[in-house]
Coordinates of C-alpha atoms and ligand atoms in Angstrom, one line a residue:
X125 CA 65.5 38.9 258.2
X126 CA 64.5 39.5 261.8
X127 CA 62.0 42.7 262.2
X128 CA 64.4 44.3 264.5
X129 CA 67.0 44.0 261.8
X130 CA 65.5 45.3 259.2
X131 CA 63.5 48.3 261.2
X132 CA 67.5 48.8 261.9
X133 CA 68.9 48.5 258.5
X134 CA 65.8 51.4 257.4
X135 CA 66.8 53.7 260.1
X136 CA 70.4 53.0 259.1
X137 CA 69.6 53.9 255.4
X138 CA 67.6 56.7 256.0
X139 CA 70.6 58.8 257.7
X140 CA 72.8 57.5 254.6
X141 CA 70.8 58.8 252.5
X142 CA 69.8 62.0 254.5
X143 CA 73.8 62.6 254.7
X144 CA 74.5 61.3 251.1
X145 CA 71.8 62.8 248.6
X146 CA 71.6 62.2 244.7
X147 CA 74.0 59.0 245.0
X148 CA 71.8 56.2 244.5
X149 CA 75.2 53.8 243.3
X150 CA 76.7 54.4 246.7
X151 CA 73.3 53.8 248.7
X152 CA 72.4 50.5 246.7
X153 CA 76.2 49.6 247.5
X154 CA 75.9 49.8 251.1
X155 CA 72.0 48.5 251.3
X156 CA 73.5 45.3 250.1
X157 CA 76.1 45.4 252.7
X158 CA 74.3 46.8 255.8
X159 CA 71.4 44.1 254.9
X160 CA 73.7 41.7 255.8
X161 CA 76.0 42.7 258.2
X162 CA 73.6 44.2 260.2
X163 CA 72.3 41.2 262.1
X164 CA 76.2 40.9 262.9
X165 CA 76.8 43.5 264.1
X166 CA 73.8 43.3 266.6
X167 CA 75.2 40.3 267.9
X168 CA 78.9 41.8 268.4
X169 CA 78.2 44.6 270.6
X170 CA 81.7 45.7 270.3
X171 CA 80.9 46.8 266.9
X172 CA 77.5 48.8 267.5
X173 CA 79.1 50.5 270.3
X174 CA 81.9 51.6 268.4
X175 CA 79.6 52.7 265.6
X176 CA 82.0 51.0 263.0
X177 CA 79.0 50.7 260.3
X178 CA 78.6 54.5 260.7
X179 CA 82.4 55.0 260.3
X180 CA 82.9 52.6 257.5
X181 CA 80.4 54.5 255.5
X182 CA 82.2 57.7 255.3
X183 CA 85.5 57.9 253.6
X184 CA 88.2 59.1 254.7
X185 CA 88.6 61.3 252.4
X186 CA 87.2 62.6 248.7
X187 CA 89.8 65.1 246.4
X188 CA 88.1 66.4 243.6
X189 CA 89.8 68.4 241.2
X190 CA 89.3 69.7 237.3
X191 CA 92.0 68.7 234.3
X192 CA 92.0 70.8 232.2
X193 CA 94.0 69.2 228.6
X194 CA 94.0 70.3 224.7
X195 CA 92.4 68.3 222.0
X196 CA 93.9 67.5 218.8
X197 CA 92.5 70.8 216.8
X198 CA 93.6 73.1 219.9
X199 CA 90.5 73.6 221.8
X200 CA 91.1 73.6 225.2
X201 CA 89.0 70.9 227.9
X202 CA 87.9 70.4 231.0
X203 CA 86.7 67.3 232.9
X204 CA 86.4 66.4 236.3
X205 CA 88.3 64.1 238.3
X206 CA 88.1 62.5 241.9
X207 CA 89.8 60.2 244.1
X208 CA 88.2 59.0 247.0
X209 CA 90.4 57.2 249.6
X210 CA 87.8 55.3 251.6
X211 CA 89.6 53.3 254.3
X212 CA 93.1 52.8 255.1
X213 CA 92.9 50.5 258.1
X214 CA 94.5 47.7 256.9
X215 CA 96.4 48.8 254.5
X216 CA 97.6 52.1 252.5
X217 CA 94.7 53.3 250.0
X218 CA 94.4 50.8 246.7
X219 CA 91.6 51.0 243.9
X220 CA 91.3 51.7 240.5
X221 CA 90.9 54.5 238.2
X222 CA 88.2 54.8 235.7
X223 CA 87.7 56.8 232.4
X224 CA 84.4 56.5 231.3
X225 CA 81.5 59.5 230.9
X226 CA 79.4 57.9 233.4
X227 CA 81.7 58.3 236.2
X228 CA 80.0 60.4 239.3
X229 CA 81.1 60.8 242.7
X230 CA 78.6 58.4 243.9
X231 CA 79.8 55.8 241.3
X232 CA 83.2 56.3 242.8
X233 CA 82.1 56.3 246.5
X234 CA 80.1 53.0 245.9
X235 CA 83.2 51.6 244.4
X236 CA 85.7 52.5 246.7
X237 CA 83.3 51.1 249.2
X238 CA 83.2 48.1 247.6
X239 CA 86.9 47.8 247.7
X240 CA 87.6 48.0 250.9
X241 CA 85.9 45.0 251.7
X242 CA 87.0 43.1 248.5
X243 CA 90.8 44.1 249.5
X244 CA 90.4 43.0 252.9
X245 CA 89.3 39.5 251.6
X246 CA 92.3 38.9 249.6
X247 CA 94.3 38.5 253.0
X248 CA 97.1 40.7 251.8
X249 CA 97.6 44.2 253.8
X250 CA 95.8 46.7 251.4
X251 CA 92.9 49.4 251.8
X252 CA 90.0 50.5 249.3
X253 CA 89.9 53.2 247.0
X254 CA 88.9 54.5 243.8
X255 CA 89.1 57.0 241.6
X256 CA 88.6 58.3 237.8
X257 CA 87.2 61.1 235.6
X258 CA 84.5 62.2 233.9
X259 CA 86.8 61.9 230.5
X260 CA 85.5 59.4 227.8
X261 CA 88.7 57.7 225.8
X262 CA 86.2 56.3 223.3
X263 CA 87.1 58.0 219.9
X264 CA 90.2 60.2 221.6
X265 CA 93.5 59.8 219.9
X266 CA 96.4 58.5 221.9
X267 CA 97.9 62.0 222.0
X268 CA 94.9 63.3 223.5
X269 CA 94.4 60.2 225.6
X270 CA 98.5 61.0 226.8
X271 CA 97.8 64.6 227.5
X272 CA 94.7 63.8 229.5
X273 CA 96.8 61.5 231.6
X274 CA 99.5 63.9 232.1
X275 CA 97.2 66.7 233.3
X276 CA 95.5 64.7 235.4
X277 CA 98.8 63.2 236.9
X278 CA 99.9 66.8 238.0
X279 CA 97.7 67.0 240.4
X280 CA 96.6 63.3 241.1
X281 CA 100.7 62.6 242.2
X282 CA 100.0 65.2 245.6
X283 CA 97.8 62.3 246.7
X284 CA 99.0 59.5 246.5
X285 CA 102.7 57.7 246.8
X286 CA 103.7 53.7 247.1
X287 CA 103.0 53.8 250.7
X288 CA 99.9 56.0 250.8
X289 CA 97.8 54.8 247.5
X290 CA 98.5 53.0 244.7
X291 CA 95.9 53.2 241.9
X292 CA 95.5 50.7 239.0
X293 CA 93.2 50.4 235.9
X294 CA 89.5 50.2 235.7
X295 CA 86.9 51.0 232.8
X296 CA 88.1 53.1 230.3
X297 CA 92.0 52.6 231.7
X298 CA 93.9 50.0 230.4
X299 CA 97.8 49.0 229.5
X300 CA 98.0 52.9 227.7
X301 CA 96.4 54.9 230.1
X302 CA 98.6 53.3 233.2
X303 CA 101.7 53.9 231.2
X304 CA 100.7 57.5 230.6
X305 CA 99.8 58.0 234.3
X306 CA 103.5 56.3 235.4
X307 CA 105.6 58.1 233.3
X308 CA 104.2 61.2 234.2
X309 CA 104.1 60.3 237.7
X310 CA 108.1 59.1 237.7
X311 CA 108.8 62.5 235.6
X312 CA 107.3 64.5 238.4
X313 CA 108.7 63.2 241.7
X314 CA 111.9 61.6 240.1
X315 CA 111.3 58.3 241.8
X316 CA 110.8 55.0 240.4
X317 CA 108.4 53.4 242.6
X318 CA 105.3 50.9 242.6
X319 CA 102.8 53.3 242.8
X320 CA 100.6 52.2 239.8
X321 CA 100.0 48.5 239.4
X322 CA 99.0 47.3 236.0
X323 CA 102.4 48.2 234.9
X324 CA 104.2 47.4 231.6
X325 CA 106.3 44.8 232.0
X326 CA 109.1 46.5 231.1
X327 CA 108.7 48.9 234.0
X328 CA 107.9 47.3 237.0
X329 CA 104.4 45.2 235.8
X330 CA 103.7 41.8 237.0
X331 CA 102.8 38.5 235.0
X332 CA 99.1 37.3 234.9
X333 CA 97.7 40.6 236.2
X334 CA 96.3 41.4 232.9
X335 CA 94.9 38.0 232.9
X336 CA 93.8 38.0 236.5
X337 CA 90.7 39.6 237.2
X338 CA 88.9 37.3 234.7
X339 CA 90.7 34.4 235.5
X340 CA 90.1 35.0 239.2
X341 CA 86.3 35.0 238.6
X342 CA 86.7 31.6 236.5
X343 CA 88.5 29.8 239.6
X344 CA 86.3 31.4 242.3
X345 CA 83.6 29.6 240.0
X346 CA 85.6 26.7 240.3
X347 CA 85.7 26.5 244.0
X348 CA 81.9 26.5 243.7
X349 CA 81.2 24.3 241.5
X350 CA 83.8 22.3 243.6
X351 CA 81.2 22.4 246.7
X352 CA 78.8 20.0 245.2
X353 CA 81.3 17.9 243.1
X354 CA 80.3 19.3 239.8
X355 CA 83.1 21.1 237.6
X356 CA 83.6 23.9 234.7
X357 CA 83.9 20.8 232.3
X358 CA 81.2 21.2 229.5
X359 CA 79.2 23.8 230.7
X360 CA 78.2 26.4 228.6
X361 CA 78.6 30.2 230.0
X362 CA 77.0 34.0 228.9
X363 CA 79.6 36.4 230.0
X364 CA 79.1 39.9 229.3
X365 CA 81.4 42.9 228.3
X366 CA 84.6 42.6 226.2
X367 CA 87.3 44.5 228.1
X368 CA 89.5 43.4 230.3
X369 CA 87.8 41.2 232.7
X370 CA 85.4 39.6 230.3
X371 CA 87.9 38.5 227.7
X372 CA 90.1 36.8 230.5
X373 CA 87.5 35.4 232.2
X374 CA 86.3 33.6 228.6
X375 CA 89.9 32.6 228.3
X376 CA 90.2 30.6 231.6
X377 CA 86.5 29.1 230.8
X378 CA 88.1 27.9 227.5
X379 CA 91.1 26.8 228.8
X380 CA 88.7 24.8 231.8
X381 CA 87.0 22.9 229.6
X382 CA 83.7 25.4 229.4
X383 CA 81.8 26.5 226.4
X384 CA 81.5 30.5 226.7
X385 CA 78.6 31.5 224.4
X386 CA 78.3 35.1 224.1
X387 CA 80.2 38.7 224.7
X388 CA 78.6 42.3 224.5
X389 CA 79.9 45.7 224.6
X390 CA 77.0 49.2 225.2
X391 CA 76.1 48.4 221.7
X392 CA 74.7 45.2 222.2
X393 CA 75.9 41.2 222.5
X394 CA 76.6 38.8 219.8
X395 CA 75.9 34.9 220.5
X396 CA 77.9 32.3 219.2
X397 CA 76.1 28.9 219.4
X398 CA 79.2 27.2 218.2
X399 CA 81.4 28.5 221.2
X400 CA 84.2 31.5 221.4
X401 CA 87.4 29.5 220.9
X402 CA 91.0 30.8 221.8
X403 CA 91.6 31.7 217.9
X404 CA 87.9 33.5 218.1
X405 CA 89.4 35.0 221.2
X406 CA 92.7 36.1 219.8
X407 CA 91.1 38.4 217.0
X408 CA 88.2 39.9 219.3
X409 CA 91.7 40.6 221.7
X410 CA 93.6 42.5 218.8
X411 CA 90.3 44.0 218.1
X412 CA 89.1 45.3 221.2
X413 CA 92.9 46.5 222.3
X414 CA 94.7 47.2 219.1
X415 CA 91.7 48.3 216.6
X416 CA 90.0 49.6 219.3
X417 CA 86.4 48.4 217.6
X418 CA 83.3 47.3 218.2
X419 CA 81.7 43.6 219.6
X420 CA 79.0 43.7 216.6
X421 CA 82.3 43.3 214.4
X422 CA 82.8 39.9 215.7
X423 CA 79.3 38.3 214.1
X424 CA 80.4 39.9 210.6
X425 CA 83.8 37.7 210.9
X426 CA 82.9 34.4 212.3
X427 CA 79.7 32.7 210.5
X428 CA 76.9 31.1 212.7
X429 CA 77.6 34.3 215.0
X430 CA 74.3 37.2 215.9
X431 CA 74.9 40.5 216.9
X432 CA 71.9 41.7 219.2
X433 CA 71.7 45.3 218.8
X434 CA 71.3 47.1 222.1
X435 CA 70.7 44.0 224.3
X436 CA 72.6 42.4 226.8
X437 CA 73.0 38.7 226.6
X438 CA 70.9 36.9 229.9
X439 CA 68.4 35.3 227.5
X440 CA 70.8 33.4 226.0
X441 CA 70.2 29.9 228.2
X442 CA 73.5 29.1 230.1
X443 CA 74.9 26.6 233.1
X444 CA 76.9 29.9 234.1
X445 CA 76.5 33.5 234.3
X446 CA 79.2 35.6 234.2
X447 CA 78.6 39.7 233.8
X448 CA 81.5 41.5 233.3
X449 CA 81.0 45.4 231.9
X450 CA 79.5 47.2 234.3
X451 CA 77.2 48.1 237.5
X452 CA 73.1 47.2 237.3
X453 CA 73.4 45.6 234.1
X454 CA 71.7 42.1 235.3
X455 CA 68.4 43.2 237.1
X456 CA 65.6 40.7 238.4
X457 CA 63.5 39.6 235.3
X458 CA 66.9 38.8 233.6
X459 CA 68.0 37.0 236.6
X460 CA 64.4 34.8 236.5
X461 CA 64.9 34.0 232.9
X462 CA 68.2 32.9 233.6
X463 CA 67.0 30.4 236.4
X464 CA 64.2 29.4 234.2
X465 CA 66.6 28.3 231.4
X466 CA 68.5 26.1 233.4
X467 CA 71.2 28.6 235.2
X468 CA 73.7 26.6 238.0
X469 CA 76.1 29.6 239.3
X470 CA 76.7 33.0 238.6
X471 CA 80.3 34.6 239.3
X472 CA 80.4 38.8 239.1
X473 CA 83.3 39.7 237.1
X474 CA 82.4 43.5 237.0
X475 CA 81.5 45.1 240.4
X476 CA 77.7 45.6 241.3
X477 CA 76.8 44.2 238.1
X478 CA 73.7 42.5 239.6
X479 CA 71.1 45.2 241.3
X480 CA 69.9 43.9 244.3
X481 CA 66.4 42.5 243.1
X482 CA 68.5 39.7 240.8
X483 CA 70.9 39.5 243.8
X484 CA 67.4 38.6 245.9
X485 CA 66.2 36.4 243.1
X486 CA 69.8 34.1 243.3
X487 CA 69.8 34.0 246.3
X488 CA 66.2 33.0 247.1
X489 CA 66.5 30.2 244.7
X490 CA 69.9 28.9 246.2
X491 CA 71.8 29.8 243.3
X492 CA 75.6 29.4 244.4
X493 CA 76.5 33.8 243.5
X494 CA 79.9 35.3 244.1
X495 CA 79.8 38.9 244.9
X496 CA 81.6 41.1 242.7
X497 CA 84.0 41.8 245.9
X498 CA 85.1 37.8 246.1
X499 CA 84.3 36.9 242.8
X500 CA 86.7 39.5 240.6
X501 CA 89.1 40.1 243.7
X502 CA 91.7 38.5 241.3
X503 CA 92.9 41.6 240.3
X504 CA 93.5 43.4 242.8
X505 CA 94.9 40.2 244.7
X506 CA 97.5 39.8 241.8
X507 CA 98.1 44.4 241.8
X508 CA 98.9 43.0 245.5
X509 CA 101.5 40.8 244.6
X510 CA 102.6 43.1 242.0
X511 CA 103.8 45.7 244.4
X512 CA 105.7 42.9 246.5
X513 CA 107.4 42.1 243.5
X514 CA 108.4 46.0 243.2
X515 CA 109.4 46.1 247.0
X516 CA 111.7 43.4 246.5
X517 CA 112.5 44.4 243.3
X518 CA 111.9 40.8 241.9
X519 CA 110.0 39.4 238.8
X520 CA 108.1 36.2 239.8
X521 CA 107.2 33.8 236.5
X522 CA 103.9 33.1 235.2
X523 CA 103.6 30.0 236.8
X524 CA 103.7 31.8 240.2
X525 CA 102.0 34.5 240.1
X526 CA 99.0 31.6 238.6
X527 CA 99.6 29.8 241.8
X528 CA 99.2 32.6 244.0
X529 CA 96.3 33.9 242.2
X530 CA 94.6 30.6 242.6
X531 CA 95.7 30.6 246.3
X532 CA 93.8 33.8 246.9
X533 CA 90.9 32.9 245.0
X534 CA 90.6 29.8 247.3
X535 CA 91.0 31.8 250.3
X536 CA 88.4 33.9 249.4
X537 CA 86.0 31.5 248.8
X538 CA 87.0 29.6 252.3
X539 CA 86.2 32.7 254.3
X540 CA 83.1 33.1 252.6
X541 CA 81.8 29.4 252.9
X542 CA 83.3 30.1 256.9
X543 CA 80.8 33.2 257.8
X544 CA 77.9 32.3 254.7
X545 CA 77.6 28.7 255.0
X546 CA 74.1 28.0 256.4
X547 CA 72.3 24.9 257.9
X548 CA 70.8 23.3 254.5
X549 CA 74.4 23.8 253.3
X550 CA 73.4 26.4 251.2
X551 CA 76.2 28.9 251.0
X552 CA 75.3 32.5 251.1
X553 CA 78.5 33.9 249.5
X554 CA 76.9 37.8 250.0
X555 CA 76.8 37.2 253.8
X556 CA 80.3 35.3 254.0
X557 CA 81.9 38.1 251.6
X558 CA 80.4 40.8 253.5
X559 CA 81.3 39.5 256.8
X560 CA 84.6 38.3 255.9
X561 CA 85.9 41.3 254.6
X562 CA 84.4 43.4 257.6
X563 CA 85.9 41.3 260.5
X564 CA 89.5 42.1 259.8
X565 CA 88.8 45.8 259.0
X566 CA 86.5 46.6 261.6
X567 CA 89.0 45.1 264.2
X568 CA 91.8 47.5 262.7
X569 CA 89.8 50.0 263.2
X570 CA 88.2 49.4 267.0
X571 CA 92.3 48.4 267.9
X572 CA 93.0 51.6 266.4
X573 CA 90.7 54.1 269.1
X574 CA 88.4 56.7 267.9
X575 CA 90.1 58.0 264.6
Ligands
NDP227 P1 87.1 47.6 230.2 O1 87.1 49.1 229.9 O2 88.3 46.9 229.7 O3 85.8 47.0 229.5 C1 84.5 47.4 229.9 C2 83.5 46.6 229.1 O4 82.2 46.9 229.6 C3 83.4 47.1 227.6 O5 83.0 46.0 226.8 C4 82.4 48.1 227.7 O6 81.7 48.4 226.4 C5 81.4 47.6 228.7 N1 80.6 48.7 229.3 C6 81.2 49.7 230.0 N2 80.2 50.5 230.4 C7 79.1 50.0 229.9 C8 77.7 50.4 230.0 N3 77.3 51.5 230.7 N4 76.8 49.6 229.4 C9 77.2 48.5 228.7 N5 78.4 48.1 228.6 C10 79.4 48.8 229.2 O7 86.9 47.5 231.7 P2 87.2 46.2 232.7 O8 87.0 45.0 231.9 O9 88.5 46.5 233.3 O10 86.1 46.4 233.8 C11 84.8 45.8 233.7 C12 84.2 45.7 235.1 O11 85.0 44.9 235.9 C13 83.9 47.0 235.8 O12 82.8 46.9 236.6 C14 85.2 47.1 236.7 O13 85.0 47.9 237.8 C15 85.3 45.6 237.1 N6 86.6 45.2 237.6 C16 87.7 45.4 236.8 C17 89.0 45.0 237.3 C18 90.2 45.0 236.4 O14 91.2 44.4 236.9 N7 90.2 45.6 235.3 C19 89.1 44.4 238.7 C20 87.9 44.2 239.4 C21 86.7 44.6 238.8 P3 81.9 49.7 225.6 O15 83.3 49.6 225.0 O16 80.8 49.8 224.7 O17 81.9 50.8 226.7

C-alpha cells in the first residue's frame, strides 16, 4: 500500500481506537476494512468529504439491557444482552443473535459491522446488525433455555419490528432458540409477522435456510475454483466447527464431489482420513442437534477416526480450507502450514475466522480467499428471501430457494472479481468484498444528506 495510505489508515485507527477502547474484535474488524477501502476512498473525493468511513464506523445505535430469568432449582439470573443496529441505509436493521459466554459489546460491534457490508453484497434491500447475550445454552435445559428467551424477548420486541429489524440465529441460537424468541414475540404484540428469520417451517420459515450458510460457502468456493477451470471434484477439505454452518457446508462438499476430512468443536477436532460421508454426517447431525454432544464422540463411533484434544484442525493437509466456528481461530503460522501442505482456496464459513496476519499470508501468496462477508453471505441472503416469502405470504420449494441461493452466491462473487480483480489476474476477493459492499451503502448514505 501507498505511504500516504497507510500513514492514513494509522491516523484513521488511532481515533477508532481513541473513541472505541477495550474492543480489539471491532478494531481488527474495521483495520481489515479501512486497509482496503482506504486507497478508495482517496480516490473518490465524494466519500472523504462526506466523511462516510467516519460515519460507517459508528452505529446507529447500541441498546443494552439485563435479563434477568430463573434456573431450574429456583435461583434467580442475570445476564446481559445487546443489540446493536449498525446501519440502516439500505435496508431496515438485519443480523443475528448470539448466545454464547464470549459475547462482548465489541464482539457484537465487529459483527454488526461486518454485516452491513455482507448484506449490502447480497443485492437484496437489507441493513447490518447484530445482537446476543452473554448467556451460555451449553448444559441449560430447554425450560431454562425457553425462559431465557422469553425474558429477553420482553424487552428485545421494543426494538425491533418486520420493518425496523429482523434478527435471526447465530452461535449458541439455533431452530429452539428462534422458536422461543417468535412465540414470545407474536404473544406480546399479537401480530404474526416476519420478524425473526430462521423460522420453523410450520410458522413462517423458509426451505434451505438451515442449509444455506454452509452451502453458500461451498458454491462461493465453486465460483472460484470456477476462475481457473478447476472444480470441487476430488478435493479433499478441513472445515472446522460442527454447528450450523460447518455441518452444511460438509454436506454440499459431499454432495460436490469433495472429500471433507475433519470437524472440531472448543474441545478439539477429530480427522477422518477415510472422508465424512452423508451417513457419517447424518449421526454427527442428530448428535450435535438432538443429543446435544460432543465432536470427540464422533472418533469413538466411526473406526479409522482421531479426536485431537484441544486443537483445531489446519495441520491436517487439505486442497480447501474451510473454518467455520468462530472469530481468530486460523491465525498466520496455521495459515503457512496450510500453504505448505498443498492448500488451493480457502472459503470463511464463520465471520472473522482468519486474524488478519493469515488473511496477509493468503493473500500474499495468491491464495484465492473469500471473506467471511461474501463467503457465508448465504444465510443471510436466503433470511432475505425468507421475509419475501412472509410478505407475500408464499412458500417457495426447495428447488428455488437452491436456485436463488446459488444466484446470490454468484453475484457476490461477480462484484468481488468486478472491484478485486487485479492486473496478474489475481483476484483480491478482500478488496472486491470490501468495496462492493461499500459502494451501494455509502451512496445511500451521501443521497441521504448529513444524518
Ligand atoms: P453453532 O452454534 O451452530 O456452531 C458453532 C460451532 O463453533 C460449534 O461447533 C462450536 O463448538 C464452535 N465454537 C464456538 N465458539 C468457539 C470457540 N470460542 N472456540 C472453538 N470453537 C468454537 O454456530 P453457527 O454454525 O451458526 O456459526 C458459526 C460461525 O458462522 C460464526 O462465526 C457465525 O457468526 C457464522 N455465521 C453463521 C451464520 C448462520 O446462518 N448460522 C451466517 C453467517 C455466519 P462448541 O459447541 O464447543 O462451542
Amino acid at each position: 500500500m501507498p505511504n500516504g495510505h497507510s500513514s492514513a489508515v494509522d491516523t484513521f485507527m488511532q481515533g477508532l481506537k481513541k473513541r472505541n477502547p477495550g474492543e480489539p474484535e471491532f478494531h481488527q474488524a474495521v483495520e481489515e476494512v479501512v486497509n482496503t477501502l482506504m486507497p478508495f476512498v482517496q480516490q473518490n473525493k465524494e466519500y472523504e468529504e462526506a466523511r462516510i468511513l467516519e460515519r460507517l464506523t459508528e452505529p446507529d445505535r447500541v441498546v443494552i439491557f439485563r435479563v434477568c430469568w430463573e434456573d431450574d432449582k429456583g435461583n434467580i439470573r442475570t445476564n446481559r444482552a445487546w443489540r446493536v443496529q449498525f446501519n440502516n441505509s439500505i435496508g431496515p436493521y438485519k443480523g443475528g443473535l448470539r448466545f454464547h459466554p464470549t459475547v462482548t459489546l465489541s464482539v457484537l460491534k465487529f459483527l454488526g459491522f461486518e454485516q452491513t457490508f455482507k448484506n449490502s453484497l447480497t443485492g437484496l434491500p437489507m441493513g447490518g446488525a447484530k445482537g446476543g447475550s452473554n448467556f451460555n445454552p451449553k448444559g441449560k435445559s430447554d425450560r431454562e433455555v425457553m425462559r431465557f428467551c422469553q425474558s429477553l424477548m420482553i424487552e428485545l420486541h421494543r426494538h425491533i419490528g418486520e420493518d425496523t429489524d429482523i434478527p435471526a440465529g447465530d452461535i449458541g441460537v439455533g431452530a429452539r432458540e428462534i422458536s422461543n424468541l417468535f412465540g414470545q414475540y407474536k404473544r406480546l404484540v399479537n401480530r404474526f409477522t416476519g420478524v425473526l428469520t430462521g423460522k420453523g417451517l410450520a410458522f413462517g420459515g423458509s426451505l434451505v435456510r438451515t442449509e444455506a450458510t454452509g452451502y453458500g460457502a461451498v458454491y462461493f468456493t465453486q465460483n472460484m475454483l470456477a476462475c481457473s477451470g478447476d472444480s470441487l471434484e476430488g478435493k479433499t477439505a478441513v472445515v472446522s466447527g460442527s454447528g450450523n454452518v460447518a455441518t452444511y457446508c460438509v454436506q454440499k462438499l459431499i454432495q460436490s464431489g469433495a472429500k471433507p476430512l475433519t470437524l472440531s468443536d472448543s474441545g478439539g477436532f477429530v480427522h477422518d482420513p477415510a472422508g465424512i460421508t452423508q451417513e457419517k454426517l447424518d449421526w454427527i447431525i442428530d448428535l450435535k442437534t438432538q443429543r446435544r454432544g460432543r465432536i470427540s464422540e464422533y472418533a469413538q463411533e466411526f473406526p479409522g477416526v482421531t479426536f485431537h484434544e484441544g486443537q483445531r484442525p489446519w495441520s491436517v493437509a487439505c486442497d480447501l480450507a474451510f473454518p467455520c466456528a468462530t472469530q481468530n481461530e486460523l491465525n498466520e503460522q496455521e495459515a503457512q502450514t496450510l500453504i505448505r501442505n498443498g492448500l488451493k482456496a480457502v472459503a470463511e464459513g464463520a465471520n472473522m475466522p482468519s486474524t488478519l496476519g493469515a488473511i496477509h499470508t493468503f493473500l500474499g501468496n495468491k491464495i484465492p480467499f473469500g471473506p467471511g462477508k461474501a463467503a457465508n453471505a448465504g444465510g443471510v441472503g436466503v433470511s432475505g428471501l425468507e421475509q419475501s416469502q412472509n410478505s407475500l405470504r408464499i412458500a417457495w420449494s426447495a428447488a428455488e430457494v437452491d436456485q436463488r441461493l446459488q444466484g446470490i452466491m454468484k453475484g457476490i462473487h461477480d462484484q468481488c472479481v468486478q472491484y478485486g480483480k487485479g492486473e496478474d489476474g489475481y483476484c483480491n476477493y478482500v478488496r472486491g468484498a470490501n468495496i462492493a459492499g461499500f459502494v451501494k451503502v455509502a451512496d445511500a448514505m451521501l443521497a441521504y444528506g448529513i444524518v
